[in-house]
Tab-separated table of C-alpha atoms and ligand atoms in Angstrom:
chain	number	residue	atom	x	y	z
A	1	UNK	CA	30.388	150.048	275.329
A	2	UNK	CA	28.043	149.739	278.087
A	3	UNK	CA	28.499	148.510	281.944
A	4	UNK	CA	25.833	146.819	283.544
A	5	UNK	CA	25.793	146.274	287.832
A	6	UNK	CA	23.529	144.099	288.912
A	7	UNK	CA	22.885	141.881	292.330
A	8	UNK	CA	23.868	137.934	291.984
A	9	UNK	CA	23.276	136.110	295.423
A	10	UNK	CA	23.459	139.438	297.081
A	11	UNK	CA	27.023	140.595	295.799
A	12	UNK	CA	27.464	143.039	293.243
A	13	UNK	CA	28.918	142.005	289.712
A	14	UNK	CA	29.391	144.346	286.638
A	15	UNK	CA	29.504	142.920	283.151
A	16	UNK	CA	30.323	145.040	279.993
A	17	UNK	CA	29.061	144.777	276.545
A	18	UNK	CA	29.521	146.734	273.311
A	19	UNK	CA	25.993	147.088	273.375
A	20	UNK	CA	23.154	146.335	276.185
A	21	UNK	CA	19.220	145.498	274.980
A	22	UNK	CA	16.773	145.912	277.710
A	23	UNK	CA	13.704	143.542	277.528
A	24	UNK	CA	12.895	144.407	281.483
A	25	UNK	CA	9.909	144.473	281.214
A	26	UNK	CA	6.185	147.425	281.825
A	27	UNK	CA	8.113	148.488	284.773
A	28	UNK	CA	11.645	148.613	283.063
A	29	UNK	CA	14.426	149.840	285.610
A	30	UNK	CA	16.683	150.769	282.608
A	31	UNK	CA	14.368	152.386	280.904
A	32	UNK	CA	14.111	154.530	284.652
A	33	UNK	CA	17.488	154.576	284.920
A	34	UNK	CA	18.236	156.346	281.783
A	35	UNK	CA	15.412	158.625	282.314
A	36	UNK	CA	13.394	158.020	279.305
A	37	UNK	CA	9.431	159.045	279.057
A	38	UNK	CA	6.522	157.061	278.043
A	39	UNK	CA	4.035	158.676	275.740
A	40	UNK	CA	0.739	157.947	277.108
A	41	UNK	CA	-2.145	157.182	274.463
A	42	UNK	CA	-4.191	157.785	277.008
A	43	UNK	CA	-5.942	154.449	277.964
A	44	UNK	CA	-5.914	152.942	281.083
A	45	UNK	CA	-8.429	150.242	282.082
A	46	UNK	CA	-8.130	147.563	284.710
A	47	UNK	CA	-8.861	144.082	283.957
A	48	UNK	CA	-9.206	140.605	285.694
A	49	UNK	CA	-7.920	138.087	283.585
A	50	UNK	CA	-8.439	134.279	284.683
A	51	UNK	CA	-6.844	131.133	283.457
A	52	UNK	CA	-8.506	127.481	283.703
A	53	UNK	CA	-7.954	123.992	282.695
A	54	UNK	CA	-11.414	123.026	281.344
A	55	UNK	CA	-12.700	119.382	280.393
A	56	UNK	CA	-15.304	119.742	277.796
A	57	UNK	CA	-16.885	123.073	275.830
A	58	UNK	CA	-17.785	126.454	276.800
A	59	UNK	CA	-21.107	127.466	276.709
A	60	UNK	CA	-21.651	130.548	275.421
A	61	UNK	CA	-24.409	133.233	275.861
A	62	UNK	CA	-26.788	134.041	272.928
A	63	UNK	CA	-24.755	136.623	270.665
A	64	UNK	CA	-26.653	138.751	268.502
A	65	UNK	CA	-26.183	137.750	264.761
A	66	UNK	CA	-24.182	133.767	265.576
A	67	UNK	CA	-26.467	131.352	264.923
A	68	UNK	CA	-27.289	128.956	267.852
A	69	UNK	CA	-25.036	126.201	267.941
A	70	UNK	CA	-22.278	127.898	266.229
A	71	UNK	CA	-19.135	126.313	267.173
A	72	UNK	CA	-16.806	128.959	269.089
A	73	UNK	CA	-15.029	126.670	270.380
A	74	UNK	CA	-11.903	127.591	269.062
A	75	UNK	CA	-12.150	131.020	268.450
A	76	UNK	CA	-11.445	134.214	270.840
A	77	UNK	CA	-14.444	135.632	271.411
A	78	UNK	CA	-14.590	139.611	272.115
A	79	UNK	CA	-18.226	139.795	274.745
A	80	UNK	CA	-18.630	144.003	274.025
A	81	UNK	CA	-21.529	143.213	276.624
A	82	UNK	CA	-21.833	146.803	278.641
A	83	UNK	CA	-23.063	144.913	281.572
A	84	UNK	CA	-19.041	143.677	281.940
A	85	UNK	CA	-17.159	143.117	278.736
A	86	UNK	CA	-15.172	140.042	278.403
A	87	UNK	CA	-12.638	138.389	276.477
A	88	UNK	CA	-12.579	134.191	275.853
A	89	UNK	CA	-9.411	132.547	274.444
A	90	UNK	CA	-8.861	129.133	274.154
A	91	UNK	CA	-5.690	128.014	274.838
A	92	UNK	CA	-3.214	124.738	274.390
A	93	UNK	CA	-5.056	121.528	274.712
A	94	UNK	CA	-7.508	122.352	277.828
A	95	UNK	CA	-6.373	126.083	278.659
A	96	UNK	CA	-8.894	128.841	278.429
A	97	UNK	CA	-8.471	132.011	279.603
A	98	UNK	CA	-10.984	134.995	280.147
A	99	UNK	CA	-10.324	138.589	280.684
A	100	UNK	CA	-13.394	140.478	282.432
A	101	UNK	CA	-13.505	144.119	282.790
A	102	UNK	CA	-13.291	145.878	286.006
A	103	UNK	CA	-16.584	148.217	286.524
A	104	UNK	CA	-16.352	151.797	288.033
A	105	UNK	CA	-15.738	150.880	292.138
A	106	UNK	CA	-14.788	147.564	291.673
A	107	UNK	CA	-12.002	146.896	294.077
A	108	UNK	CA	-9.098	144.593	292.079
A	109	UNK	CA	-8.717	142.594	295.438
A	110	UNK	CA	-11.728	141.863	296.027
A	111	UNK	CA	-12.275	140.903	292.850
A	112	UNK	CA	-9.639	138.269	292.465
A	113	UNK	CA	-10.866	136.116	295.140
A	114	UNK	CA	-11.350	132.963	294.899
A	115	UNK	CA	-15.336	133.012	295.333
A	116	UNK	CA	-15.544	136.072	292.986
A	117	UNK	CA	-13.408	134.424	290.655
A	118	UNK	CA	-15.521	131.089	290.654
A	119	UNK	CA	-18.709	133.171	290.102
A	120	UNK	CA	-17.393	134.808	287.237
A	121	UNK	CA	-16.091	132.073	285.063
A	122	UNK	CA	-18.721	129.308	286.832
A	123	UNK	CA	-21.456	130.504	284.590
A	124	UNK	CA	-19.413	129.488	281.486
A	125	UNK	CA	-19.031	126.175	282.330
A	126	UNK	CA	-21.661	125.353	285.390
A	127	UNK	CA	-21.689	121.239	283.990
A	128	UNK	CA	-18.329	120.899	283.232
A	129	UNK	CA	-14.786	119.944	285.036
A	130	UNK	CA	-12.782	122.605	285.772
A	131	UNK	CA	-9.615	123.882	287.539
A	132	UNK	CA	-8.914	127.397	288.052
A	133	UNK	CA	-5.357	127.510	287.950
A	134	UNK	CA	-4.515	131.658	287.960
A	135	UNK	CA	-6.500	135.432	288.737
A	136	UNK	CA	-5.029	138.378	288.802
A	137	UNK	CA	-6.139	141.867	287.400
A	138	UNK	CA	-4.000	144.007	285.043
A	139	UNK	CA	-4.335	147.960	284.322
A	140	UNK	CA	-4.325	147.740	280.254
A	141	UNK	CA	-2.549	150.735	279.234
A	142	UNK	CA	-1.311	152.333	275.835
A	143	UNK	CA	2.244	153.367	276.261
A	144	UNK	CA	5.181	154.322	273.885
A	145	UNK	CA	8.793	155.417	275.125
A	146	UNK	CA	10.114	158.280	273.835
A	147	UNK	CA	13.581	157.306	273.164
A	148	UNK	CA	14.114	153.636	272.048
A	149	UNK	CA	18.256	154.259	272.081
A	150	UNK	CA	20.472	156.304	274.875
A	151	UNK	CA	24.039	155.620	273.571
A	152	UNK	CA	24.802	152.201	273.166
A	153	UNK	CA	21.614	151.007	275.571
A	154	UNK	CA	18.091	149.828	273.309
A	155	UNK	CA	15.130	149.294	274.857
A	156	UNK	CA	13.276	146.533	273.628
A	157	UNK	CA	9.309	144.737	274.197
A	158	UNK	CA	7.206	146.156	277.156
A	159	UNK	CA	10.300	147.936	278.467
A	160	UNK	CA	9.862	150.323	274.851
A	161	UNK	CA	6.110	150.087	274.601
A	162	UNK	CA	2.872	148.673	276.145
A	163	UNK	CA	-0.288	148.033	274.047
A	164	UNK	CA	-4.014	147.097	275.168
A	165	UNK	CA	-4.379	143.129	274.493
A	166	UNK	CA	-7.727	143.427	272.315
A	167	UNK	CA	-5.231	142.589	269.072
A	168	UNK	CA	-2.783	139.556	270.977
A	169	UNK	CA	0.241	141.859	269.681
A	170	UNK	CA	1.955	142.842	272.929
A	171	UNK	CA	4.721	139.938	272.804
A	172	UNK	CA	4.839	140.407	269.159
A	173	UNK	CA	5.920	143.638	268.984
A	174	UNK	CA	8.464	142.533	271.304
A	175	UNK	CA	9.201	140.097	269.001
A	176	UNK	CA	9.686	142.254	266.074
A	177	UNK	CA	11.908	145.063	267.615
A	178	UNK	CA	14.606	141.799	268.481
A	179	UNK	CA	14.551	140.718	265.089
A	180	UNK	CA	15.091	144.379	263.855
A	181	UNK	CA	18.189	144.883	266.707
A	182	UNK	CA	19.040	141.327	266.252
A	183	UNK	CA	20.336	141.431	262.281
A	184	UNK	CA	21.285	144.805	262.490
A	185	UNK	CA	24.059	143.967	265.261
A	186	UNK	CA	24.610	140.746	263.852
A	187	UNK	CA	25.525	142.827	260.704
A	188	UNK	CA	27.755	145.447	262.173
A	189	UNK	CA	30.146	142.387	263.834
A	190	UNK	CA	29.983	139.950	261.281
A	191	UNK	CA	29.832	141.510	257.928
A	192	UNK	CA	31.448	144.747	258.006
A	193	UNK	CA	28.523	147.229	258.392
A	194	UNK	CA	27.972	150.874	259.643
A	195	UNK	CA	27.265	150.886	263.159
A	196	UNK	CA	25.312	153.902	262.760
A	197	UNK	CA	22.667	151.536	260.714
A	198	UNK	CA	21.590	150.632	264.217
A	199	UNK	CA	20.166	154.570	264.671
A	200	UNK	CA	17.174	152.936	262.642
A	201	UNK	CA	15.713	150.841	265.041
A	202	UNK	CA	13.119	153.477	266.674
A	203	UNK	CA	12.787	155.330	263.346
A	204	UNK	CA	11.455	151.978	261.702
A	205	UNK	CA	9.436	150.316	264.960
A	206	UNK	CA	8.017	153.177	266.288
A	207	UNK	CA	5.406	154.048	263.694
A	208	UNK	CA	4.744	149.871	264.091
A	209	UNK	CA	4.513	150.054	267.183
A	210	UNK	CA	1.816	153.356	267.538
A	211	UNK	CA	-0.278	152.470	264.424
A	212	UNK	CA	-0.931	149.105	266.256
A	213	UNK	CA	-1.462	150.571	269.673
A	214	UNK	CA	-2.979	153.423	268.612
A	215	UNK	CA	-5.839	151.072	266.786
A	216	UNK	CA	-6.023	148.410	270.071
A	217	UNK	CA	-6.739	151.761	271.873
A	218	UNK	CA	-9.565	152.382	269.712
A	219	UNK	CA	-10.786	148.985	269.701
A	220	UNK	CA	-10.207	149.124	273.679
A	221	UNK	CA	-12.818	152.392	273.700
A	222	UNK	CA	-15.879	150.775	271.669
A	223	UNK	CA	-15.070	146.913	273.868
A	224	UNK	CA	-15.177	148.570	277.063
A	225	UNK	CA	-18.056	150.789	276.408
A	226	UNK	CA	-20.369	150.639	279.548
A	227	UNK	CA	-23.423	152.977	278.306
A	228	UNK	CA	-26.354	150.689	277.238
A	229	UNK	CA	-27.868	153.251	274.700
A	230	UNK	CA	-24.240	154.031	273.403
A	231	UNK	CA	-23.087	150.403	272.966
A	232	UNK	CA	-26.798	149.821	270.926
A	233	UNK	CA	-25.476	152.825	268.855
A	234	UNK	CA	-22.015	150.523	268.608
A	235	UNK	CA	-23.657	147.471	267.591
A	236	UNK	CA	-25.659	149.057	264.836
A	237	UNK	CA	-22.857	151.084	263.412
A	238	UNK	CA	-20.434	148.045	263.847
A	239	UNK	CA	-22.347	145.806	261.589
A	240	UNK	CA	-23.494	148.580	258.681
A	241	UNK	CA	-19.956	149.122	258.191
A	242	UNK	CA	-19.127	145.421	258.552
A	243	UNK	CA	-21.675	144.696	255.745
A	244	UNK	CA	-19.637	143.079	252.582
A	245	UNK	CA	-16.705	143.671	254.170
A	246	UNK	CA	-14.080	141.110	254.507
A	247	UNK	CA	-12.658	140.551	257.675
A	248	UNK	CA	-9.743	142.745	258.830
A	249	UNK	CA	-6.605	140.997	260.912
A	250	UNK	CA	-4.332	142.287	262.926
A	251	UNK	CA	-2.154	142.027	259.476
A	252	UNK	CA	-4.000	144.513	258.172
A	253	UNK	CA	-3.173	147.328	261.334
A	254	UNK	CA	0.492	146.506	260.366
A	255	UNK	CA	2.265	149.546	258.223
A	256	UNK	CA	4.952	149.450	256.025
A	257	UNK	CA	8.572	150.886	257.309
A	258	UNK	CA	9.068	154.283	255.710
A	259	UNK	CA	12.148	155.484	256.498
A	260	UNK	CA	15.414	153.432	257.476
A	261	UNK	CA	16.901	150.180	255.543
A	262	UNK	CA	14.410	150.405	252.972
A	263	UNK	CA	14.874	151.082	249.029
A	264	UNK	CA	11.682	153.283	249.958
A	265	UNK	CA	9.688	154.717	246.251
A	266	UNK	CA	9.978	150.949	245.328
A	267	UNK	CA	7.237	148.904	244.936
A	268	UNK	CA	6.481	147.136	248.606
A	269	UNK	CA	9.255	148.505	250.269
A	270	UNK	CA	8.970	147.885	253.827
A	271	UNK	CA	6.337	145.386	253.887
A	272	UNK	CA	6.858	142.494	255.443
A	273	UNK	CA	6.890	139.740	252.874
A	274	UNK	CA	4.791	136.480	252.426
A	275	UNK	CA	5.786	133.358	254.007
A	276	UNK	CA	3.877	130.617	251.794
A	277	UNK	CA	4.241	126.960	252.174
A	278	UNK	CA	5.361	125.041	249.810
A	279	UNK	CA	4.219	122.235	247.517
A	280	UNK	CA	6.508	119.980	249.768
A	281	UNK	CA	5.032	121.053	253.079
A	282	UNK	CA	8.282	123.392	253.950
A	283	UNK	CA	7.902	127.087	254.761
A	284	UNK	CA	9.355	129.082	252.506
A	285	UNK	CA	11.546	130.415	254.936
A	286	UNK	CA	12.843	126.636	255.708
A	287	UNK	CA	13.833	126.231	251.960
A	288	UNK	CA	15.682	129.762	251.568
A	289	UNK	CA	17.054	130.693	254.837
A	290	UNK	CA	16.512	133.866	256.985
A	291	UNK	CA	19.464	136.187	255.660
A	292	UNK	CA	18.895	138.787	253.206
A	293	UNK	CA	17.447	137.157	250.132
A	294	UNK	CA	17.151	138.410	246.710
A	295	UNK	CA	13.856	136.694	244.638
A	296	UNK	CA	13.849	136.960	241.172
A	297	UNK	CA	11.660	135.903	238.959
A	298	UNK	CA	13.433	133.384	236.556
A	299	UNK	CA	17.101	132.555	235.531
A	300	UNK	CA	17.180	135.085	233.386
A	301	UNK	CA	17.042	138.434	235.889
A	302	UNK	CA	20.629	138.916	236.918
A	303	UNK	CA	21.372	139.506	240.551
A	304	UNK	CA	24.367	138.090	242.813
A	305	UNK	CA	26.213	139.429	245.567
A	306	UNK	CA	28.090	138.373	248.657
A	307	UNK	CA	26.248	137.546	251.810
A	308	UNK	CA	22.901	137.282	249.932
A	309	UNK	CA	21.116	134.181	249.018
A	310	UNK	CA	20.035	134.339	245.130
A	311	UNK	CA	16.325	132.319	245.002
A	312	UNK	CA	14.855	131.682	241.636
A	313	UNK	CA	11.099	131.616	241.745
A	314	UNK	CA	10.345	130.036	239.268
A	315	UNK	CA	12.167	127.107	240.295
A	316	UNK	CA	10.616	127.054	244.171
A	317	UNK	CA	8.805	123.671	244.896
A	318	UNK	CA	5.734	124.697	242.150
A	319	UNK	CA	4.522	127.706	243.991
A	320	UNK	CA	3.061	130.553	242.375
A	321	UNK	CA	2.975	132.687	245.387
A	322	UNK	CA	6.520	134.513	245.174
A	323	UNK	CA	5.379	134.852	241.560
A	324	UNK	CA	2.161	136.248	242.066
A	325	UNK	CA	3.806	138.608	244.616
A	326	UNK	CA	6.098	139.829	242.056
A	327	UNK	CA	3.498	140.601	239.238
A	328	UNK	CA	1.175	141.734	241.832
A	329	UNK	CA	3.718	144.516	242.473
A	330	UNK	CA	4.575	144.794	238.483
A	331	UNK	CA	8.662	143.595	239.320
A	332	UNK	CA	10.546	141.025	238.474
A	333	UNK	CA	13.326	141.236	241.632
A	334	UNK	CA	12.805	141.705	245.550
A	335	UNK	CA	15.014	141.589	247.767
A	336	UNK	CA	14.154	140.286	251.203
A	337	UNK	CA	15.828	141.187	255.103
A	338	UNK	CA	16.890	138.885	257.776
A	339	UNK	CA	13.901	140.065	259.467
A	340	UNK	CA	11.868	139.471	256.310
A	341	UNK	CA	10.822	142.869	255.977
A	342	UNK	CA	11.117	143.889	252.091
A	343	UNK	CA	14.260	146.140	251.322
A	344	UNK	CA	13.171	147.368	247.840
A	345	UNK	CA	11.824	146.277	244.160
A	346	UNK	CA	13.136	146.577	240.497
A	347	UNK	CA	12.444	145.375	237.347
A	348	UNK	CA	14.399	143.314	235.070
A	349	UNK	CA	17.964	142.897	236.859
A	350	UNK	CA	18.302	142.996	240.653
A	351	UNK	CA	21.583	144.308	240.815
A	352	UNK	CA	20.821	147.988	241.559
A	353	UNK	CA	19.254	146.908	244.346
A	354	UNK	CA	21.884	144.976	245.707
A	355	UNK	CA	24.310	148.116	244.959
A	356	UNK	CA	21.790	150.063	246.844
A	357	UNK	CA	21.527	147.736	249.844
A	358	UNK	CA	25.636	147.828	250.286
A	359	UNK	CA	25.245	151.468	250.228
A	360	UNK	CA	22.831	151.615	252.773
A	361	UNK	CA	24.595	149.025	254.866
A	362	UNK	CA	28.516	150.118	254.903
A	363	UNK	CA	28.480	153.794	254.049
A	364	UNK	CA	25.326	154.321	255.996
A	365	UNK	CA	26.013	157.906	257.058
A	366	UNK	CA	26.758	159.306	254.434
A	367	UNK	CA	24.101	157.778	252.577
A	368	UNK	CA	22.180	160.013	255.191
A	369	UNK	CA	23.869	162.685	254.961
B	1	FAD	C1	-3.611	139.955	280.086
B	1	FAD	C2	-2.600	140.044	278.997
B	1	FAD	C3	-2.830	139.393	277.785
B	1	FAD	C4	-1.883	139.459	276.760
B	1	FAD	N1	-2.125	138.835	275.571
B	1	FAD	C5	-1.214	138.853	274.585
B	1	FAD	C6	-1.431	138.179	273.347
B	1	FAD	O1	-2.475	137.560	273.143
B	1	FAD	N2	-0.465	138.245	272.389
B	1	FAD	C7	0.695	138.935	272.569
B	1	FAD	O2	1.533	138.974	271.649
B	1	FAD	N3	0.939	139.585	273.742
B	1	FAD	C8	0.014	139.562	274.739
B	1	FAD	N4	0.251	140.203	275.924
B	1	FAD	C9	1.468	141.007	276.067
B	1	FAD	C10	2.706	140.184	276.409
B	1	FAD	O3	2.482	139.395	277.545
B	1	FAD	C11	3.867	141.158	276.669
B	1	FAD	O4	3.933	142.103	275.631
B	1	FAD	C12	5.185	140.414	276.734
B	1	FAD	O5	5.189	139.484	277.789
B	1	FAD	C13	6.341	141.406	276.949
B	1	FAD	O6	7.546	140.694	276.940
B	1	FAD	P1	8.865	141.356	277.518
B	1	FAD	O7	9.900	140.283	277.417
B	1	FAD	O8	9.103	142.666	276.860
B	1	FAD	O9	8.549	141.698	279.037
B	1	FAD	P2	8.179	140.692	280.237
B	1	FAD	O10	7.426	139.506	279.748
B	1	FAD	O11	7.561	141.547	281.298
B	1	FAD	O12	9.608	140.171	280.729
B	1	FAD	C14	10.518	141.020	281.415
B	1	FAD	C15	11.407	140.135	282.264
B	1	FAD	O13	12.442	140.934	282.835
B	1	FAD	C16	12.588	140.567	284.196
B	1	FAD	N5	13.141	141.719	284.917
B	1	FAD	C17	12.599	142.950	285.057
B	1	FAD	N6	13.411	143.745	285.771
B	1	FAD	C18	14.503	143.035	286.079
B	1	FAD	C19	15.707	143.313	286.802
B	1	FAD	N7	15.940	144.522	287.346
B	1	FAD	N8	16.600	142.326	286.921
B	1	FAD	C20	16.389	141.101	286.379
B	1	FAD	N9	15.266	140.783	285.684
B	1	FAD	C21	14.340	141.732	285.536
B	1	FAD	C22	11.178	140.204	284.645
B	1	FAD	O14	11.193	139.383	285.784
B	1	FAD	C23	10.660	139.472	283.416
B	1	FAD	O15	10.977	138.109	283.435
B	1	FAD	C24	-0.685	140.176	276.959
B	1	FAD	C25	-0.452	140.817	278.195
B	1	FAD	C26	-1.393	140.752	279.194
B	1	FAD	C27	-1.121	141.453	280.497
């Protein structure tokens, strides 16, 4: 177990836990504490990022290549402007925010003022109502602990790792490394499992984690490009490789888990799996539940185990996407984890794969070993 002291009203308590997750935070006192490194991907640019209540649109600068009166309204808007890149979010109801880079001998004081605030975000809005309601600049950094686990301690969010903004994914990696401690532990109390399934967590977030960082550090290094010539160079190369492309999302950055709970050698094990909605307007994950789940594709592919919910796709609401995801990976099982990662694939029965999940989740060191 682990013993936590901490301050309450200025006396000293202790509490003790079998095991302690620490979500403290960039500056992460455990994280101190137990002496653990950051890995540093070697980015580090300060920002001023400014939040507003706004009544009534934006108005936007020409942009190369958006024809005029394009509505961007509602979408975040990356300015890779050398004269001072800028971000533009729109928020809840009347929120905006904007995120302005910091130039070479710009003092972050000075540059949150009030007045120097006001000038900055006034030309954005110089007709229209609007309350500045937060400033405050931010060093955006690319950061990855070295250790994720000391014992019985996990560190979890911006306490494990710290990504550039330019993809939104900093709170959902947090996110993501709960979900993968949350079932894990849930699993070990509840149902029996290997504690030692928990020595997983880093192995399966931390190649997440630094694929995603690694490509909001890139993106950070062509946004906040200052050179005039070099960011015409950008612009040029940008679109020719843009050209018939499709979009890419931040889904696309995400990789599958390799190594850990996963049936890996199986068809789309370790990617996360789909989350349609159905014909009646539920999420799929409404209609089946968040434990483990094991798809197949009609009545006739056996598959049942304890502690796993048995969902027939064919008879889903009318929708074709859990099929399509099952011939589009050439299998007629898959079966699913709390955290809705895919465990593994197989054709025509699904019980191996249950065998193989028990293995994996009660006899999980020797499956290692
Ligand atoms: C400008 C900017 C824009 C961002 N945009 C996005 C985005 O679009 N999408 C996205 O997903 N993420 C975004 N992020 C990242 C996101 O905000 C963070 O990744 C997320 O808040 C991290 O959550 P956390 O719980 O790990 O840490 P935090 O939110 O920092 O929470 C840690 C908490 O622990 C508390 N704490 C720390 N030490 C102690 C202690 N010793 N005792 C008691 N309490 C303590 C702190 O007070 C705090 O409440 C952005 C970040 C910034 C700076």
């Amino acid at each position: 177990g682990v013993t936590v002291s901490y301050d309450e009203g200025g006396e000293r308590q202790t509490a003790s836990a079998r095991w302690v997750i620490a979500c403290d935070g960039a500056r992460s006192t455990v994280r101190k504490a137990l002496g653990v490194d950051l890995d540093d991907l070697d980015f580090e640019e300060p920002w001023l990022v400014v939040d507003a209540e706004v009544q009534g649109p934006v108005s936007f600068p020409p942009i190369a290549g958006v024809p005029e009166g394009a509505d961007l309204q509602r979408l975040s808007v990356m300015m890779c402007d050398p004269v001072r890149p800028a971000t533009v979010v729109p928020g809840r109801r009347d929120h905006r925010r904007w995120e302005f880079m910091l130039l070479p001998g710009e003092d972050d004081k000075a540059m949150s003022a009030p007045d120097k605030v006001a000038e900055l975000v006034g030309a954005w809005m110089a007709d229209v109502p609007h309350e500045i309601v937060r400033a405050a600049t931010y060093r955006f950094h690319g950061l990855v602990a070295h250790r994720w686990q000391v014992g019985n301690v996990f560190l979890a969010g911006d306490a494990a790792h710290q990504t550039p903004p330019f993809f939104g994914q900093g709170m959902c990696h947090g996110l993501r490394d709960v979900a993968n401690l949350a079932w894990k532990m849930d699993a070990v109390i509840n149902a029996g499992a290997s504690p030692a399934i928990l020595d997983t967590y880093q192995r399966e977030r931390d190649p997440h984690v630094r694929a995603v960082i690694g490509a909001a550090v890139a993106a950070g290094r062509y946004i906040c490009e200052l050179d005039p010539d070099l960011a015409a160079a950008r612009d040029t190369r940008i679109r020719e490789e843009a050209r018939g492309k499709q979009g890419e999302t931040a889904h696309d950055l995400i990789p599958a888990i390799r190594e850990g709970l996963v049936l890996s050698g199986t068809s789309g094990a370790g990617a996360r799996f789909v989350q349609p909605v159905l014909a009646d307007g539920s999420k799929l994950d409404e209609c089946t539940g968040d434990g483990w789940r094991l798809f197949v594709r009609d009545d006739t592919v056996p598959g049942e185990a304890g502690g796993v919910t048995r969902v027939v796709a064919a008879a889903l609401a009318d929708n074709q996407a859990i099929a399509s995801w099952l011939d589009q990976h050439g299998v007629d099982a898959v079966l699913v984890r709390p955290d809705h990662y895919v465990f593994g694939t197989a054709s025509d029965s699904g019980e191996d794969l249950l065998a193989a999940r028990a293995a994996r989740l009660f006899d999980y060191k020797e499956f290692t070993a």
